[in-house]
CSV table of C-alpha atoms in Angstrom, one decimal:
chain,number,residue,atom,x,y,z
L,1,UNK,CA,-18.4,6.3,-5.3
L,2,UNK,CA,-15.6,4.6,-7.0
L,3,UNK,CA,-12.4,4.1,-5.4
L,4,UNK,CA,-10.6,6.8,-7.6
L,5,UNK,CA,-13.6,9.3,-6.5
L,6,UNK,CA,-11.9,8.7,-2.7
L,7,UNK,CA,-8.6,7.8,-2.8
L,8,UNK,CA,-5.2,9.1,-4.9
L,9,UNK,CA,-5.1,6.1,-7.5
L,10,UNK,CA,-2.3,6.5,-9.1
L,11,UNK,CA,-0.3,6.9,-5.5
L,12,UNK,CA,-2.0,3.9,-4.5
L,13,UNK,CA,-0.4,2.1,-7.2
L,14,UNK,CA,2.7,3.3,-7.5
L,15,UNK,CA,3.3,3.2,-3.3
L,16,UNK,CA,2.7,-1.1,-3.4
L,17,UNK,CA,4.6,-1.5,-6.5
L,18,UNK,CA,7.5,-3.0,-4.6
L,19,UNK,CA,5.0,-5.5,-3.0
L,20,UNK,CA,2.6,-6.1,-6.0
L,21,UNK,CA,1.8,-5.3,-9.3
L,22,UNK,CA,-1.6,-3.1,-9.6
L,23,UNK,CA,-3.4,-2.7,-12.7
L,24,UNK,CA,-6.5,-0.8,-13.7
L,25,UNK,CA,-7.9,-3.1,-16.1
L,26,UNK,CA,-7.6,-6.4,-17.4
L,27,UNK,CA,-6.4,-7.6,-20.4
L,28,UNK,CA,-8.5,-8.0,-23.1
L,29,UNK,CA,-8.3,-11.9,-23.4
L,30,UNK,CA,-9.3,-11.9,-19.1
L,31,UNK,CA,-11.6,-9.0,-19.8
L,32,UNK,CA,-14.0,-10.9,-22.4
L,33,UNK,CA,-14.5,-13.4,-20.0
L,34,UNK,CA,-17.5,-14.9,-18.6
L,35,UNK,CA,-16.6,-15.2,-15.2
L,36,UNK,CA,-19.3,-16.4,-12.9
L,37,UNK,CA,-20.0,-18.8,-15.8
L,38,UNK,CA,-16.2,-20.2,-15.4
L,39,UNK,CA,-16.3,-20.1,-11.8
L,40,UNK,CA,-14.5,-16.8,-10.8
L,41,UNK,CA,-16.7,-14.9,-9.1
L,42,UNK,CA,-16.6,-15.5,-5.3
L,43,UNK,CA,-18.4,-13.3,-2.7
L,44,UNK,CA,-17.5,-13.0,0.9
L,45,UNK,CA,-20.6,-15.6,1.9
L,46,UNK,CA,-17.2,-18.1,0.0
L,47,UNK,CA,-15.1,-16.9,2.4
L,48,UNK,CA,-15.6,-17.0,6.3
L,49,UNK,CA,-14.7,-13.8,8.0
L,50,UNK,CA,-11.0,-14.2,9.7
L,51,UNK,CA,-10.5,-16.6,7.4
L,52,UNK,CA,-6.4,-17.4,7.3
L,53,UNK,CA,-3.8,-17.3,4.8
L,54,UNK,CA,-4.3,-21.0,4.1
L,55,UNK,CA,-7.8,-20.8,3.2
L,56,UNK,CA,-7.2,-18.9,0.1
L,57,UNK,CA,-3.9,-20.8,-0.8
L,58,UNK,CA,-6.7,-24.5,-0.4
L,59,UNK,CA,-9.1,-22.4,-2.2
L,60,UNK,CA,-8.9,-19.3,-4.4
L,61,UNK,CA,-5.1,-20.5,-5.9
L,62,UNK,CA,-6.7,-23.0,-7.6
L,63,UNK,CA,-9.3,-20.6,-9.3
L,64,UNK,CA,-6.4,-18.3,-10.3
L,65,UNK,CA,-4.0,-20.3,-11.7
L,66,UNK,CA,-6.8,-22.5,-13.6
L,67,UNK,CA,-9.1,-19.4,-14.8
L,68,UNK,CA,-6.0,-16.6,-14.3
L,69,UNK,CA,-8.7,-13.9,-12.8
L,70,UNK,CA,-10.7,-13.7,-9.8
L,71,UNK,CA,-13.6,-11.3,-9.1
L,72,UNK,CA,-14.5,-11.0,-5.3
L,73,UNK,CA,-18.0,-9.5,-4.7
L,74,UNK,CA,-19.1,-7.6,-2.1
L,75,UNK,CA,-15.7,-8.4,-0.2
L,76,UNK,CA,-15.7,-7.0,3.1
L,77,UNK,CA,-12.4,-7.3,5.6
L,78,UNK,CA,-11.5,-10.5,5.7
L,79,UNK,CA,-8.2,-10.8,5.8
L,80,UNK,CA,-8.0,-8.3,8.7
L,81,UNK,CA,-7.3,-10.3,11.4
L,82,UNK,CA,-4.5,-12.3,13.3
L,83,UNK,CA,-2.9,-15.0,12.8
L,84,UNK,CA,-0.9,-13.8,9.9
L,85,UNK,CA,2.5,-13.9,8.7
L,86,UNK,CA,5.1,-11.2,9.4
L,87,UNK,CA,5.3,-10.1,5.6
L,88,UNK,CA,1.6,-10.0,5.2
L,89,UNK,CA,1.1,-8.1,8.2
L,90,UNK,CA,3.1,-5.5,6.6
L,91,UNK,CA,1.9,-5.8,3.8
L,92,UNK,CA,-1.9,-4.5,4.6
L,93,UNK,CA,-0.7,-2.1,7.2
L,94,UNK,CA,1.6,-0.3,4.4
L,95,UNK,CA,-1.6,-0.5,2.1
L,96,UNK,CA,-4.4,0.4,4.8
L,97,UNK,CA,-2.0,3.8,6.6
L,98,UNK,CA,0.5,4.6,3.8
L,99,UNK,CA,-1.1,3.4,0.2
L,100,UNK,CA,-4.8,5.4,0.5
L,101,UNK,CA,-4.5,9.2,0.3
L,102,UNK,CA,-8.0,10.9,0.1
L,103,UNK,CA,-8.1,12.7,-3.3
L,104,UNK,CA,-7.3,16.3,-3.3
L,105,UNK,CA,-10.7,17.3,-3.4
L,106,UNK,CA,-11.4,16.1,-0.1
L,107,UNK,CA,-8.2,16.6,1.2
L,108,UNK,CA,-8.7,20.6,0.4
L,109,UNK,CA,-12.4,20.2,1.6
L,110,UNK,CA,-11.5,18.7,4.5
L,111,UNK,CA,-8.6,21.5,5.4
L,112,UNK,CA,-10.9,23.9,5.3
L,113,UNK,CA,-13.1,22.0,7.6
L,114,UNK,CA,-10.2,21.5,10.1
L,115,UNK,CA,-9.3,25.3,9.9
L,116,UNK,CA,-12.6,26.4,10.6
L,117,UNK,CA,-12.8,24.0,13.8
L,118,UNK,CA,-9.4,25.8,15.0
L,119,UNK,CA,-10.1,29.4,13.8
L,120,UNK,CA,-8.5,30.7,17.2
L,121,UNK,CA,-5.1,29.5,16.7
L,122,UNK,CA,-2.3,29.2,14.1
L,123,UNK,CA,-0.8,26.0,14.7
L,124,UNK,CA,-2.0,22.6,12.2
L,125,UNK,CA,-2.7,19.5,14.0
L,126,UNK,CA,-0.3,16.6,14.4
L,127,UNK,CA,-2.1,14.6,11.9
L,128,UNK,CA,-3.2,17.1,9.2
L,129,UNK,CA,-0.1,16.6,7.2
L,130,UNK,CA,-1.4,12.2,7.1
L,131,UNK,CA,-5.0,13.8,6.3
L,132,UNK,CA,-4.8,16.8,3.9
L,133,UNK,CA,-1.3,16.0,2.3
L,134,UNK,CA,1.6,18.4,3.4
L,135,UNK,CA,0.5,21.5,0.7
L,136,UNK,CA,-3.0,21.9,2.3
L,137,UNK,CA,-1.4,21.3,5.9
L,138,UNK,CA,0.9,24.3,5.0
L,139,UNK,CA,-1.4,26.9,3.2
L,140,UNK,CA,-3.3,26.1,6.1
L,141,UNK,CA,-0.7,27.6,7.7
L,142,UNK,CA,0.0,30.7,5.6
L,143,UNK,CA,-3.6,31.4,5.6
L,144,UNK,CA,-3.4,32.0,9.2
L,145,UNK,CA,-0.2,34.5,8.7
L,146,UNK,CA,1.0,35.6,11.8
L,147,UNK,CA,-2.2,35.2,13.9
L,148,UNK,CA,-0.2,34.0,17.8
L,149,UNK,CA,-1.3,30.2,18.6
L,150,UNK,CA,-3.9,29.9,21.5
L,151,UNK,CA,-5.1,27.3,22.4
L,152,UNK,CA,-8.3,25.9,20.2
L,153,UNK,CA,-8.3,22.0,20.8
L,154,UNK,CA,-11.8,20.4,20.0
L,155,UNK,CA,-13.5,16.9,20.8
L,156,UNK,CA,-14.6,14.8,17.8
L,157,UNK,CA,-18.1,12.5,18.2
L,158,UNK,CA,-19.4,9.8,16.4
L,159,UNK,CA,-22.8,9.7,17.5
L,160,UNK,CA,-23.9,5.8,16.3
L,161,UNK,CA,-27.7,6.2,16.8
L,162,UNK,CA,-29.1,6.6,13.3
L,163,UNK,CA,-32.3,4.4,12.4
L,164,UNK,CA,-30.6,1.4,11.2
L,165,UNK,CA,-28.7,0.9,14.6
L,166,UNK,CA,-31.6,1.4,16.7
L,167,UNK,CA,-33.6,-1.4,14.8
L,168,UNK,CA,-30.7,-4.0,14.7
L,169,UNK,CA,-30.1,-3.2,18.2
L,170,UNK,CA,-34.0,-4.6,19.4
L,171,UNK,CA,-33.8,-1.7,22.4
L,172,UNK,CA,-36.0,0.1,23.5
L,173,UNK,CA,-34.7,4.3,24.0
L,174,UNK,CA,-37.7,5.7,26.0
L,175,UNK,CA,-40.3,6.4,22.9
L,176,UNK,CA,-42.8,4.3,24.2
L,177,UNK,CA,-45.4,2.1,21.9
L,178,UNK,CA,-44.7,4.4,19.3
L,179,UNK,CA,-40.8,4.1,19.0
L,180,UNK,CA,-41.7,0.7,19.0
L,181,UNK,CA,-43.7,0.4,16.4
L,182,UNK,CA,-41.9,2.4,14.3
L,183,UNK,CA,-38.6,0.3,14.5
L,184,UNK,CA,-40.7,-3.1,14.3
L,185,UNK,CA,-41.9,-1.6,10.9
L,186,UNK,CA,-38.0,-0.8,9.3
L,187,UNK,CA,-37.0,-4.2,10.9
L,188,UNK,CA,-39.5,-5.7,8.3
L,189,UNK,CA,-38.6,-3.8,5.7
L,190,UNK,CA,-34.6,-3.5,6.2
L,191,UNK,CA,-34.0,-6.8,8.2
L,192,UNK,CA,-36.7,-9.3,7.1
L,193,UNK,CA,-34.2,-12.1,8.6
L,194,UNK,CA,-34.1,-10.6,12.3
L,195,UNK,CA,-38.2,-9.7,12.4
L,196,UNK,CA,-38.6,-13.5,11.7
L,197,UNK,CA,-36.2,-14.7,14.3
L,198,UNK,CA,-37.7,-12.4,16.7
L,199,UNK,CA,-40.7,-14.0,15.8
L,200,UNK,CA,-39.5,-18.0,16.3
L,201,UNK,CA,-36.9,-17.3,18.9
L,202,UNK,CA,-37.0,-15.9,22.7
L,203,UNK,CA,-34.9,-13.2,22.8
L,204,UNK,CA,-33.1,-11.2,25.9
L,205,UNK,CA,-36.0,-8.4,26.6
L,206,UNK,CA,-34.5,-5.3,26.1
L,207,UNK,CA,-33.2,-4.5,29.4
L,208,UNK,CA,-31.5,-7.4,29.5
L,209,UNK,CA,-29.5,-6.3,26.0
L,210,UNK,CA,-29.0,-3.0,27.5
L,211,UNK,CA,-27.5,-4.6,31.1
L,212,UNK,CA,-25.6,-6.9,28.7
L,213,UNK,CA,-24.1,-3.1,27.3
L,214,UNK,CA,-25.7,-4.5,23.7
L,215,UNK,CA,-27.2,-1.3,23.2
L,216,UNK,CA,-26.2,2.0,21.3
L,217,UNK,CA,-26.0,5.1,23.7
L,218,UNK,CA,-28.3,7.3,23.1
L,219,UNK,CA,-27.5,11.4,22.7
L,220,UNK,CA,-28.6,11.7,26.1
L,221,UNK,CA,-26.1,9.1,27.2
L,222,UNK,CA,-23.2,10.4,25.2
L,223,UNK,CA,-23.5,14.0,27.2
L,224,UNK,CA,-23.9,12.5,30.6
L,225,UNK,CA,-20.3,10.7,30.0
L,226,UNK,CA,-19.1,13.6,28.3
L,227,UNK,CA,-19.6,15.9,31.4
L,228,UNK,CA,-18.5,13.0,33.7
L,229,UNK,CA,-15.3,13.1,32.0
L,230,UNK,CA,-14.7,16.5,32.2
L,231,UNK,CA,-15.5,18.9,28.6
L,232,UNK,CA,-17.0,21.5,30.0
L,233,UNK,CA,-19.8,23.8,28.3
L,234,UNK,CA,-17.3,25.9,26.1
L,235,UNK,CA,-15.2,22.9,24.7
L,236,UNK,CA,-15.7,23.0,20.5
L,237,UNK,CA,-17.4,19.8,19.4
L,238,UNK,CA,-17.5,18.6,16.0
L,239,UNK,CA,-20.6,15.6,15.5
L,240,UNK,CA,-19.8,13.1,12.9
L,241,UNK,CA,-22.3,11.1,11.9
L,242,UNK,CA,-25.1,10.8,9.0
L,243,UNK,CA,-29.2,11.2,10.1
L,244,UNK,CA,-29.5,10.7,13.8
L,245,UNK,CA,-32.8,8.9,15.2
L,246,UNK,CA,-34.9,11.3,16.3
L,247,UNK,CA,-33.9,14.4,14.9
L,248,UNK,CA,-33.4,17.9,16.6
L,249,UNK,CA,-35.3,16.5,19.5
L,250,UNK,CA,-33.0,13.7,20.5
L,251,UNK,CA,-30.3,16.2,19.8
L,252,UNK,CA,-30.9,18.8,21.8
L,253,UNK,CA,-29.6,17.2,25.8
L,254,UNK,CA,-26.3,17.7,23.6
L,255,UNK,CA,-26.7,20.5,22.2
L,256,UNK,CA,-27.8,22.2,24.9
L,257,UNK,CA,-24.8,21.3,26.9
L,258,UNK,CA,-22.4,21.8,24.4
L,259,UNK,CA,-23.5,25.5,22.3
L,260,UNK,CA,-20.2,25.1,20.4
L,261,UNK,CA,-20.9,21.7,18.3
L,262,UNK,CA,-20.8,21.6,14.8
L,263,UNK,CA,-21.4,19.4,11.8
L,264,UNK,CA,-19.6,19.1,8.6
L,265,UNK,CA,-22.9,20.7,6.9
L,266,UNK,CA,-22.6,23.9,9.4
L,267,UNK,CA,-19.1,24.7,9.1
L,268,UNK,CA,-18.7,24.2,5.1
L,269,UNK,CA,-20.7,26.6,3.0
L,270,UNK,CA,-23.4,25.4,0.5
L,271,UNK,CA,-21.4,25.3,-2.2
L,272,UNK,CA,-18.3,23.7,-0.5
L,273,UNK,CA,-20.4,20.6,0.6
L,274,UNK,CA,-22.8,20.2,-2.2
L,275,UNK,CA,-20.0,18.4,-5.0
L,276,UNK,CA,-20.1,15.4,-2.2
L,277,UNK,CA,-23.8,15.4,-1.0
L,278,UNK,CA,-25.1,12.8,-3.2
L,279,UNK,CA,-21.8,10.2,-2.3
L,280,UNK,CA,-22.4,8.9,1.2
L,281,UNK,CA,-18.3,7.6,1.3
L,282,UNK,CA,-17.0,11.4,0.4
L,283,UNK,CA,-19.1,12.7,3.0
L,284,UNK,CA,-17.9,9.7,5.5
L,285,UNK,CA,-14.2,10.7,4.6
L,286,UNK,CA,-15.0,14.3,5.6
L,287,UNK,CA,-15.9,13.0,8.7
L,288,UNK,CA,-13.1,10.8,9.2
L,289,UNK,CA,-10.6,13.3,8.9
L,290,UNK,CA,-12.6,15.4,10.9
L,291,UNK,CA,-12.4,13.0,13.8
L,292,UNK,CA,-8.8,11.6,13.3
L,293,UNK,CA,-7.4,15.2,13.4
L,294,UNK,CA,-9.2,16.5,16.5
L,295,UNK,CA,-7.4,16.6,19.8
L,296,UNK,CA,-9.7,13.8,21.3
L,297,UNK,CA,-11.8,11.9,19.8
L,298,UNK,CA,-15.1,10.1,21.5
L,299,UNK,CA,-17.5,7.2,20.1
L,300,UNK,CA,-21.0,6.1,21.2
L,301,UNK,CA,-20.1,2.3,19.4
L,302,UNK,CA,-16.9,0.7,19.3
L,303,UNK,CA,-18.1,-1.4,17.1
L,304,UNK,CA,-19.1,0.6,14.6
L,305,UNK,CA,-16.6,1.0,11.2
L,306,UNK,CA,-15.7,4.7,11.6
L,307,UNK,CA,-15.0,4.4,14.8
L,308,UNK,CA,-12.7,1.1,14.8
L,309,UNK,CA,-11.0,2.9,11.4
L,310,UNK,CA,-10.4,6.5,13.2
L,311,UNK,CA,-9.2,4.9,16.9
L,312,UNK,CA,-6.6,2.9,14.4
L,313,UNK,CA,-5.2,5.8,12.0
L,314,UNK,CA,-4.9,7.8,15.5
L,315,UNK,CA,-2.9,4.8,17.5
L,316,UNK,CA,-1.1,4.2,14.5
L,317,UNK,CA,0.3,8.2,13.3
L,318,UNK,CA,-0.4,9.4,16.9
L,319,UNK,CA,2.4,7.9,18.9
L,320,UNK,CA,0.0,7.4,21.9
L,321,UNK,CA,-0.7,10.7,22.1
L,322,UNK,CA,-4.4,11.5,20.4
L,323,UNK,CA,-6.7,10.1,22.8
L,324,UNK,CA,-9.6,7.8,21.7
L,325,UNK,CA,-12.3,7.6,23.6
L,326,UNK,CA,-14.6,3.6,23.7
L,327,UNK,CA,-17.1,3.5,26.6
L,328,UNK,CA,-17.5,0.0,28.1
L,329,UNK,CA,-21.1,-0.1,27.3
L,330,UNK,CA,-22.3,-2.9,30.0
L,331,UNK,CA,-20.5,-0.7,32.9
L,332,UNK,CA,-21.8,2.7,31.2
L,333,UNK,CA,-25.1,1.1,31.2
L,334,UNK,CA,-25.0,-0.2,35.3
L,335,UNK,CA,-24.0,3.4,36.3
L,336,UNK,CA,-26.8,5.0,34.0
L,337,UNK,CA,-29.3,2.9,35.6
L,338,UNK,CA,-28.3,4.1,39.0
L,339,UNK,CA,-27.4,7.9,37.8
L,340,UNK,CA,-30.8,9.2,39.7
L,341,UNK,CA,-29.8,7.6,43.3
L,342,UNK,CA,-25.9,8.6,43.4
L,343,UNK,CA,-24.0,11.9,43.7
L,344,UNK,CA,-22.7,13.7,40.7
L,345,UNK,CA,-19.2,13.5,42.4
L,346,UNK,CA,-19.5,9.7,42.5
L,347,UNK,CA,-21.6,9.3,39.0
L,348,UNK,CA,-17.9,11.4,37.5
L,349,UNK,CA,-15.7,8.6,39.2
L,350,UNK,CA,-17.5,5.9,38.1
L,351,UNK,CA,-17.3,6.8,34.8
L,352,UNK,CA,-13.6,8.4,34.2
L,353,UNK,CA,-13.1,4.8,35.9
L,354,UNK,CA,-15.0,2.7,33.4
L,355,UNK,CA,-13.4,4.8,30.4
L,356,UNK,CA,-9.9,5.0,31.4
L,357,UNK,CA,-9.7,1.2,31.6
L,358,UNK,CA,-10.8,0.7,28.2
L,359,UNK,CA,-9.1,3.2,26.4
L,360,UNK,CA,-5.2,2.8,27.5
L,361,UNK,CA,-3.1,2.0,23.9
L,362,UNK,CA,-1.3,-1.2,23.9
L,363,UNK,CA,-0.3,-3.9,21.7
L,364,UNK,CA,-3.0,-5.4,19.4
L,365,UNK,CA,-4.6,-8.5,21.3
L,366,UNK,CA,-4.7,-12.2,19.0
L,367,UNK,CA,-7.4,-12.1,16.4
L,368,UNK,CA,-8.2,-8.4,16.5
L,369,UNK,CA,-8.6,-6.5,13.4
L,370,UNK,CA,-5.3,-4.6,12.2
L,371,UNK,CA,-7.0,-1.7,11.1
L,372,UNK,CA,-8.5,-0.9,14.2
L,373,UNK,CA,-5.4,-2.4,17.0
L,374,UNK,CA,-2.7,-1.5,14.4
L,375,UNK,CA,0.0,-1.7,17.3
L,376,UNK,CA,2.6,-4.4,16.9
L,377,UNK,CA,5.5,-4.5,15.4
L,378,UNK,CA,5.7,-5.3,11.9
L,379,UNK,CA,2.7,-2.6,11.5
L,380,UNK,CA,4.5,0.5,12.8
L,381,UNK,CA,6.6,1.1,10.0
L,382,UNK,CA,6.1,4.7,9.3
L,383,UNK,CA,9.0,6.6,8.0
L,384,UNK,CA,9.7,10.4,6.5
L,385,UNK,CA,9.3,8.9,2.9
L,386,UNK,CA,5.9,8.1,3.5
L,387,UNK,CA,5.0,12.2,4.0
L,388,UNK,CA,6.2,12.8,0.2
């Protein structure tokens, strides 16, 4: 997808024009140019990740003001993290929460999605209108006419255990020789660098990564601190997520506890969902606004990009009031181990314990990434002319 297949482009634009000047091509003199032959293409390999302000004034200024045009290449977020002066800071936190507005494509999609998840009440969420833009938010409303507001909360999961994870990871989940081998053979294929470290280089066996909490939960995990915390059997669930390891199978300790979970492929009809099933970023937005939006949202990987850009839209619109979810994985992983020799009373405290101290909201630590601790003060700068 391009970026005008996601996001409102011309909003985007015309929202930082106070800040900078956006264009949507070059000029024709820039345009013509050869650019990695005169030295202005630079990929993120060029630039260290939390690299600082000063690294690009030492070493991409010079590019620009000698060549007049840089091209960065496979740029990921780099300049997401602290230090960082005040003006800059606001700078990406207008562009990240106030400058990208999902197209209205998605944005209707995605309404649809979110009424369907609350079909038993009338009321919109407190983020829809951030989401869906303020017309879907209200037809969302008239739709539902004079229908009287129950209550219809729902939990939000991003289950993290697709192939990719599970072979990075180098744990084991409980397949035997055959899960093994399996994952050995996409390791060579999809990380030819890791199969020949593993090779030269002793490695922590993998109980020692899973004590270490460097393993993803598995679906089986995810339910057992799910009921520990409390959502009972008829709480809605709506599973984010793209193929997960294992299938049905793996899936079904969840499903089976939870009757009511959904995907964004059983709630929207074939023909709503089949305009973004060959784009793997429209189908992550649907998910993302599926997740921000619900009442509490839960993740499997803290680490993972959905997750840290969800738990950040929700600390930063929310107010502290839309729960996010991020299991301590090394003290999820002690109690797991002993789940089979402990009561069920004490396996629920030991959990609620483990979560609730890793999930208060609080100002952004030094060095984190803005996007996903967006809580300071030069970042909370939301005002009613950013609804419009």
């Amino acid at each position: 997808s391009q970026f005008s297949d996601i996001y409102q482009e011309d909003h985007f634009i015309n929202y930082l024009k106070p800040d900078i000047r956006i264009v949507k091509e070059l000029p024709l003199e820039l345009k013509s140019l050869n650019l990695e032959a005169i030295g202005s293409v630079v990929t993120d390999t060029d630039v260290m990740k939390e690299a600082k302000p000063s690294f690009y004034l030492k070493h991409i200024l010079p590019i620009i003001l000698q060549n007049r045009v840089v091209h960065f290449v496979g740029f990921g977020n780099r300049l997401a993290f602290d230090p960082i002066p005040f003006e800059l800071q606001r700078l990406r936190c207008r562009c990240n929460f106030h400058a990208l507005r999902f197209v209205p494509k998605i944005q209707n999609t995605a309404s649809v999605l979110l009424q369907r998840m609350r079909q038993h009440t009338s009321r919109s969420g407190p983020l829809d209108t951030y989401l869906v833009g303020p017309k879907a938010a209200e037809s969302y409303m008239k739709d539902k006419g004079n229908l009287p507001t129950k209550n219809s909360r729902y939990l939000a999961v991003h289950l993290r255990f697709e192939i990719d994870m599970a072979a990075h990871s180098l744990c084991d989940f409980g397949g035997g020789e055959e899960e093994r081998e399996e994952l050995e053979a996409y390791r060579e294929i999809h990380f030819p660098a890791l199969t020949h470290i593993k090779k030269t280089t002793k490695l922590p066996s993998p109980a020692a990564l899973r004590a270490e909490g460097q393993c993803p939960l598995t679906p089986e995990e995810a339910v057992l601190m799910l009921a520990a915390l409390g959502f009972k059997r008829r709480t809605p669930v709506y599973l984010a997520g793209a193929h997960i390891y294992g299938g049905k199978s793996r899936l079904s300790a969840l499903t089976s506890l939870y009757p009511n979970l959904v995907t964004k492929e059983s709630l929207l009809s074939t023909s709503e969902i089949t305009p973004f099933m060959n784009f793997s970023s429209q189908l992550a937005a649907l998910d993302f606004i599926g997740c921000a939006a619900a009442d509490a949202f839960a993740m499997t990987d803290s680490g993972s990009q959905l997750s840290s850009l969800v738990t950040g839209y929700r600390i930063y619109f929310g107010g502290g009031r839309m729960p996010s979810i991020r299991p301590n994985k090394r003290r999820l992983a002690s109690i797991f181990l002993k789940n089979s020799t402990i009561e069920w009373s004490e396996f629920e405290d030991r959990v609620r314990k483990a979560v609730r101290q890793s999930k208060q909201v609080h100002e952004r630590p030094v060095a984190r990434s803005v996007y996903r601790h967006p809580r300071c003060r030069e970042c909370m700068c939301t005002t009613e002319s950013d609804l419009v």
